[in-house]
PDB file of C-alpha atoms in Angstrom:
ATOM      1  CA  ARG A  26       8.117  16.476  22.511  1.00 72.00           C
ATOM      2  CA  SER A  27      11.903  16.280  22.737  1.00 77.00           C
ATOM      3  CA  ALA A  28      11.936  13.046  20.692  1.00 78.00           C
ATOM      4  CA  LEU A  29       9.825  14.734  17.998  1.00 81.00           C
ATOM      5  CA  ASP A  30      12.057  17.836  18.041  1.00 84.00           C
ATOM      6  CA  ALA A  31      15.110  15.587  17.616  1.00 82.00           C
ATOM      7  CA  LEU A  32      13.503  13.702  14.725  1.00 83.00           C
ATOM      8  CA  LEU A  33      12.623  16.962  12.951  1.00 86.00           C
ATOM      9  CA  SER A  34      16.058  18.514  13.503  1.00 87.00           C
ATOM     10  CA  ASP A  35      18.874  18.505  10.957  1.00 88.00           C
ATOM     11  CA  GLN A  36      20.523  15.668  12.916  1.00 85.00           C
ATOM     12  CA  GLY A  37      17.335  13.590  12.700  1.00 84.00           C
ATOM     13  CA  GLU A  38      16.960  14.015   8.936  1.00 89.00           C
ATOM     14  CA  ALA A  39      18.240  10.508   8.068  1.00 88.00           C
ATOM     15  CA  ASP A  40      15.949   8.878  10.649  1.00 87.00           C
ATOM     16  CA  PHE A  41      12.990  10.914   9.387  1.00 89.00           C
ATOM     17  CA  ALA A  42      13.696   9.817   5.801  1.00 90.00           C
ATOM     18  CA  SER A  43      14.144   6.111   6.597  1.00 89.00           C
ATOM     19  CA  CYS A  44      11.509   5.804   9.314  1.00 88.00           C
ATOM     20  CA  VAL A  45       8.747   8.182   8.227  1.00 90.00           C
ATOM     21  CA  ARG A  46       9.039   9.130   4.554  1.00 91.00           C
ATOM     22  CA  GLU A  47      10.293   5.851   3.004  1.00 90.00           C
ATOM     23  CA  PRO A  48       7.768   3.501   4.656  1.00 90.00           C
ATOM     24  CA  CYS A  49       5.032   6.062   3.808  1.00 89.00           C
ATOM     25  CA  MET A  50       3.951   6.608   7.410  1.00 91.00           C
ATOM     26  CA  SER A  51       0.405   7.964   7.444  1.00 90.00           C
ATOM     27  CA  LEU A  52      -0.657  11.079   9.309  1.00 88.00           C
ATOM     28  CA  ARG A  53      -2.712   8.883  11.659  1.00 87.00           C
ATOM     29  CA  GLU A  54       0.352   6.750  12.434  1.00 91.00           C
ATOM     30  CA  PHE A  55       2.568   9.829  12.903  1.00 90.00           C
ATOM     31  CA  ILE A  56       0.103  11.419  15.338  1.00 87.00           C
ATOM     32  CA  LYS A  57      -0.265   8.140  17.247  1.00 87.00           C
ATOM     33  CA  LEU A  58       3.524   7.873  17.621  1.00 87.00           C
ATOM     34  CA  PHE A  59       4.661  11.421  18.214  1.00 84.00           C
ATOM     35  CA  MET A  60       1.687  13.483  19.327  1.00 83.00           C
ATOM     36  CA  THR A  61       0.015  11.264  21.910  1.00 79.00           C
ATOM     37  CA  SER A  62      -0.874  14.146  24.229  1.00 78.00           C
ATOM     38  CA  ALA A  63      -1.290  16.890  21.630  1.00 77.00           C
ATOM     39  CA  LYS A  64      -4.481  18.897  21.531  1.00 82.00           C
ATOM     40  CA  PHE A  65      -5.564  18.783  17.934  1.00 78.00           C
ATOM     41  CA  ASP A  66      -7.792  21.477  16.413  1.00 87.00           C
ATOM     42  CA  LEU A  67      -9.334  19.659  13.460  1.00 86.00           C
ATOM     43  CA  ALA A  68     -11.012  22.772  12.032  1.00 92.00           C
ATOM     44  CA  GLY A  69      -7.751  24.705  12.106  1.00 91.00           C
ATOM     45  CA  PHE A  70      -5.863  21.775  10.590  1.00 87.00           C
ATOM     46  CA  LEU A  71      -8.350  21.457   7.727  1.00 89.00           C
ATOM     47  CA  GLN A  72      -7.948  25.167   6.948  1.00 92.00           C
ATOM     48  CA  ILE A  73      -4.192  24.875   6.415  1.00 93.00           C
ATOM     49  CA  VAL A  74      -3.858  21.560   4.565  1.00 89.00           C
ATOM     50  CA  PRO A  75      -4.090  21.614   0.761  1.00 92.00           C
ATOM     51  CA  ARG A  76      -7.436  20.662  -0.745  1.00 89.00           C
ATOM     52  CA  GLN A  77      -7.742  17.298  -2.458  1.00 86.00           C
ATOM     53  CA  ARG A  78      -7.266  17.616  -6.184  1.00 86.00           C
ATOM     54  CA  PRO A  79     -10.063  16.391  -8.447  1.00 84.00           C
ATOM     55  CA  ARG A  80      -9.635  12.890  -9.849  1.00 81.00           C
ATOM     56  CA  THR A  81     -10.237  12.576 -13.564  1.00 80.00           C
ATOM     57  CA  TYR A  82     -11.769   9.516 -15.178  1.00 78.00           C
ATOM     58  CA  THR A  83     -12.641   8.753 -18.766  1.00 76.00           C
ATOM     59  CA  ILE A  84     -16.302   8.173 -19.531  1.00 79.00           C
ATOM     60  CA  SER A  85     -16.647   4.595 -20.753  1.00 79.00           C
ATOM     61  CA  SER A  86     -20.159   4.837 -22.144  1.00 80.00           C
ATOM     62  CA  SER A  87     -21.669   6.178 -25.323  1.00 81.00           C
ATOM     63  CA  SER A  88     -23.982   9.189 -25.214  1.00 82.00           C
ATOM     64  CA  SER A  89     -25.954   7.639 -28.094  1.00 85.00           C
ATOM     65  CA  GLU A  90     -26.547   4.482 -25.988  1.00 87.00           C
ATOM     66  CA  SER A  91     -27.100   6.231 -22.642  1.00 86.00           C
ATOM     67  CA  PRO A  92     -28.032   9.878 -23.305  1.00 87.00           C
ATOM     68  CA  ARG A  93     -29.058  10.602 -19.684  1.00 85.00           C
ATOM     69  CA  SER A  94     -26.223   8.879 -17.810  1.00 82.00           C
ATOM     70  CA  ILE A  95     -22.512   8.248 -17.943  1.00 83.00           C
ATOM     71  CA  HIS A  96     -20.591   5.159 -16.947  1.00 83.00           C
ATOM     72  CA  LEU A  97     -17.074   4.959 -15.576  1.00 82.00           C
ATOM     73  CA  THR A  98     -14.675   2.060 -15.526  1.00 81.00           C
ATOM     74  CA  VAL A  99     -12.694   2.321 -12.291  1.00 84.00           C
ATOM     75  CA  SER A 100     -10.098  -0.033 -10.900  1.00 84.00           C
ATOM     76  CA  MET A 101      -9.749   0.129  -7.132  1.00 87.00           C
ATOM     77  CA  LEU A 102      -6.172   1.066  -6.277  1.00 87.00           C
ATOM     78  CA  GLN A 103      -4.762  -0.913  -3.360  1.00 91.00           C
ATOM     79  CA  LYS A 104      -1.236  -2.047  -2.594  1.00 91.00           C
ATOM     80  CA  PRO A 105       0.605  -3.295   0.467  1.00 92.00           C
ATOM     81  CA  PHE A 106       2.853  -0.922   2.381  1.00 89.00           C
ATOM     82  CA  PRO A 107       5.963  -2.154   4.176  1.00 88.00           C
ATOM     83  CA  SER A 108       5.707  -2.965   7.857  1.00 90.00           C
ATOM     84  CA  LEU A 109       6.712  -0.216  10.268  1.00 91.00           C
ATOM     85  CA  LYS A 110       8.482  -2.722  12.535  1.00 92.00           C
ATOM     86  CA  ALA A 111      12.072  -1.919  11.432  1.00 90.00           C
ATOM     87  CA  ALA A 112      11.365   1.826  11.342  1.00 91.00           C
ATOM     88  CA  LEU A 113       9.876   1.786  14.843  1.00 91.00           C
ATOM     89  CA  GLU A 114      12.785  -0.230  16.218  1.00 91.00           C
ATOM     90  CA  ARG A 115      15.250   2.236  14.672  1.00 90.00           C
ATOM     91  CA  LEU A 116      13.368   5.221  16.125  1.00 89.00           C
ATOM     92  CA  VAL A 117      13.455   3.671  19.606  1.00 88.00           C
ATOM     93  CA  ALA A 118      17.149   2.680  19.315  1.00 89.00           C
ATOM     94  CA  ASN A 119      18.088   6.222  18.219  1.00 88.00           C
ATOM     95  CA  ASN A 120      15.993   7.882  20.963  1.00 85.00           C
ATOM     96  CA  ARG A 121      13.718   9.486  18.386  1.00 86.00           C
ATOM     97  CA  LEU A 122      10.541   8.001  19.867  1.00 85.00           C
ATOM     98  CA  ALA A 123       9.310   8.395  23.445  1.00 84.00           C
ATOM     99  CA  VAL A 124       7.966   5.114  24.800  1.00 87.00           C
ATOM    100  CA  GLY A 125       6.141   4.940  28.102  1.00 84.00           C
ATOM    101  CA  LYS A 126       5.535   8.019  30.229  1.00 80.00           C
ATOM    102  CA  GLY A 127       4.667  10.969  28.007  1.00 76.00           C
ATOM    103  CA  GLY A 128       4.904   8.916  24.819  1.00 82.00           C
ATOM    104  CA  ILE A 129       3.345   5.971  23.075  1.00 86.00           C
ATOM    105  CA  THR A 130       2.591   2.989  25.297  1.00 88.00           C
ATOM    106  CA  VAL A 131       4.625  -0.187  24.909  1.00 89.00           C
ATOM    107  CA  SER A 132       1.489  -2.154  23.971  1.00 90.00           C
ATOM    108  CA  ALA A 133       0.470   0.399  21.316  1.00 90.00           C
ATOM    109  CA  LEU A 134       4.003   0.296  19.899  1.00 90.00           C
ATOM    110  CA  GLU A 135       3.954  -3.513  19.709  1.00 91.00           C
ATOM    111  CA  GLU A 136       0.522  -3.377  18.062  1.00 91.00           C
ATOM    112  CA  MET A 137       1.813  -0.962  15.405  1.00 91.00           C
ATOM    113  CA  LYS A 138       4.809  -3.223  14.707  1.00 91.00           C
ATOM    114  CA  GLY A 139       2.464  -6.050  13.753  1.00 89.00           C
ATOM    115  CA  GLU A 140      -0.152  -4.089  11.804  1.00 90.00           C
ATOM    116  CA  GLU A 141      -0.694  -4.942   8.155  1.00 91.00           C
ATOM    117  CA  ARG A 142      -0.515  -1.694   6.211  1.00 92.00           C
ATOM    118  CA  ARG A 143      -2.245  -1.077   2.888  1.00 92.00           C
ATOM    119  CA  PHE A 144      -2.459   1.936   0.632  1.00 91.00           C
ATOM    120  CA  LYS A 145      -5.984   2.493  -0.632  1.00 91.00           C
ATOM    121  CA  GLY A 146      -6.662   5.032  -3.350  1.00 90.00           C
ATOM    122  CA  LEU A 147      -9.038   7.651  -1.991  1.00 89.00           C
ATOM    123  CA  ALA A 148     -11.326   8.145  -4.977  1.00 88.00           C
ATOM    124  CA  SER A 149     -11.200   4.617  -6.390  1.00 89.00           C
ATOM    125  CA  THR A 150     -11.883   3.045  -2.980  1.00 91.00           C
ATOM    126  CA  TRP A 151     -14.844   5.362  -2.464  1.00 91.00           C
ATOM    127  CA  LEU A 152     -16.261   4.756  -5.950  1.00 89.00           C
ATOM    128  CA  CYS A 153     -15.736   0.985  -5.910  1.00 88.00           C
ATOM    129  CA  GLY A 154     -16.509   0.234  -2.279  1.00 88.00           C
ATOM    130  CA  GLN A 155     -18.810   2.840  -0.809  1.00 89.00           C
ATOM    131  CA  VAL A 156     -21.000   4.254  -3.566  1.00 89.00           C
ATOM    132  CA  GLU A 157     -24.083   2.119  -4.081  1.00 88.00           C
ATOM    133  CA  GLU A 158     -24.958   1.201  -7.660  1.00 81.00           C
ATOM    134  CA  GLY A 159     -27.436   3.633  -9.126  1.00 80.00           C
ATOM    135  CA  ARG A 160     -26.606   6.389  -6.640  1.00 85.00           C
ATOM    136  CA  GLY A 161     -25.790   9.726  -8.217  1.00 82.00           C
ATOM    137  CA  VAL A 162     -22.484  11.428  -7.522  1.00 85.00           C
ATOM    138  CA  LEU A 163     -21.423  15.013  -8.100  1.00 85.00           C
ATOM    139  CA  VAL A 164     -19.226  15.298 -11.199  1.00 84.00           C
ATOM    140  CA  ALA A 165     -17.824  17.896 -13.553  1.00 84.00           C
ATOM    141  CA  VAL A 166     -17.617  16.982 -17.224  1.00 81.00           C
ATOM    142  CA  LYS A 167     -14.753  18.339 -19.291  1.00 83.00           C
ATOM    143  CA  PRO A 168     -14.645  18.248 -23.073  1.00 82.00           C
ATOM    144  CA  SER A 169     -12.413  15.537 -24.464  1.00 79.00           C
ATOM    145  CA  THR A 170      -9.443  16.167 -26.713  1.00 82.00           C
ATOM    146  CA  PHE A 171      -9.790  12.659 -28.148  1.00 81.00           C
ATOM    147  CA  ARG A 172     -11.027  12.532 -31.758  1.00 86.00           C
ATOM    148  CA  LEU A 173     -11.648   9.558 -34.011  1.00 88.00           C
ATOM    149  CA  PRO A 174     -10.584   9.752 -37.649  1.00 92.00           C
ATOM    150  CA  ALA A 175     -13.129  11.377 -39.984  1.00 93.00           C
ATOM    151  CA  SER A 176     -13.561   8.176 -41.982  1.00 94.00           C
ATOM    152  CA  PRO A 177     -15.269   5.330 -40.107  1.00 90.00           C
ATOM    153  CA  THR A 178     -13.261   2.831 -42.211  1.00 94.00           C
ATOM    154  CA  THR A 179      -9.904   4.060 -40.890  1.00 95.00           C
ATOM    155  CA  PRO A 180      -8.439   1.366 -38.586  1.00 93.00           C
ATOM    156  CA  VAL A 181      -7.941   2.486 -34.969  1.00 90.00           C
ATOM    157  CA  ILE A 182      -5.872   0.805 -32.272  1.00 87.00           C
ATOM    158  CA  MET A 183      -6.962   1.859 -28.789  1.00 81.00           C
ATOM    159  CA  VAL A 184      -4.975   1.008 -25.682  1.00 76.00           C
ATOM    160  CA  GLY A 185      -6.193   1.675 -22.157  1.00 66.00           C
ATOM    161  CA  ALA A 186      -4.106   1.619 -19.002  1.00 61.00           C
ATOM    162  CA  GLY A 187      -4.858  -1.148 -16.515  1.00 49.00           C
TER     163      GLY A 187
END
């Protein structure tokens, strides 16, 4: 606890920024490092964290072609995160991380230093990797502000991200 208190103090601000915020340390990693013996009330935690915001996607199908279904084009968002090795070594060197008795074990620390870390988009990973084709999902449809020109002969250039 004292190492965590030191990290969260005004004096630990630089270490927190460079070792937690900048390498995008996950909540799971933070708990594993600093709260090894903490009793964690998941229900209470879920009541105080902000709700996930809805993800918006553009419908990529025509209602005249598919009047009873919609189709989405989704790109799965994944990118590598930097290794925590340097951050963990700095935390240990600056006495901001308890290793051994009352803290993270040496073997768990070494394991975390070598872990490959990847960011995976929550909604895109679920849609692309866990929802089976043909399975319905709960959606909310909002009216679009996009309008084509009145004349079908007017040239249109459409650009999509990704």
